[in-house]
Amino acid sequence: MPMVSKKVLSEQLKQMEENHIIQRIEVYNFPPEVYYKPTDQGKKLGPILNQLHQWGNDLNA
């Protein structure tokens, strides 16, 4: 996976959160931690993403 800037990553995560694909989980430790997990709606994308991944692999074979 190519390097992605922190700004672009933050924007993409925020957009996926707004579209209910992922859920942001904040853990108030020291230092603070943030995790993301797929929502039920996001989990439904798994098979589609797997098929796209396989399609890409087939093209590069």
XYZ file of C-alpha atoms in Angstrom:
61
model
C 0.000 0.000 0.000
C 1.476 3.366 -0.931
C 2.184 5.939 1.733
C -0.744 8.194 2.528
C -0.515 11.530 4.304
C -2.047 11.928 7.752
C -4.395 14.559 6.323
C -5.741 12.265 3.607
C -6.070 9.351 6.039
C -7.968 11.529 8.532
C -10.306 12.801 5.813
C -11.045 9.292 4.542
C -11.668 7.913 8.040
C -13.989 10.832 8.821
C -15.918 10.263 5.589
C -16.307 6.536 6.296
C -17.477 7.366 9.811
C -20.045 9.861 8.468
C -21.277 7.188 6.033
C -21.647 4.675 8.889
C -19.058 2.302 7.450
C -16.770 2.475 10.485
C -17.167 3.445 14.123
C -14.552 5.536 15.938
C -13.699 4.342 19.438
C -11.730 6.637 21.725
C -9.880 5.188 24.719
C -8.984 7.793 27.308
C -5.628 6.424 28.446
C -2.305 8.155 28.536
C -1.509 8.590 25.768
C -5.036 8.629 24.324
C -5.838 5.926 21.768
C -8.275 5.807 18.883
C -9.523 2.643 17.217
C -11.859 2.085 14.314
C -14.082 -0.907 13.719
C -16.514 -1.709 10.943
C -20.191 -1.160 11.604
C -22.746 -3.789 10.603
C -23.236 -1.833 7.375
C -19.472 -1.721 6.857
C -19.158 -5.472 7.387
C -21.540 -6.004 4.479
C -18.885 -4.470 2.209
C -16.419 -7.269 3.041
C -17.465 -9.710 0.302
C -17.582 -6.917 -2.281
C -14.113 -5.677 -1.340
C -12.763 -9.228 -1.432
C -14.130 -9.680 -4.953
C -12.559 -6.380 -6.059
C -9.251 -7.458 -4.543
C -9.392 -10.780 -6.366
C -10.304 -9.025 -9.616
C -7.268 -6.758 -9.238
C -5.025 -9.743 -8.552
C -6.366 -11.515 -11.635
C -5.582 -8.476 -13.793
C -1.999 -8.384 -12.533
C -1.407 -12.128 -12.906
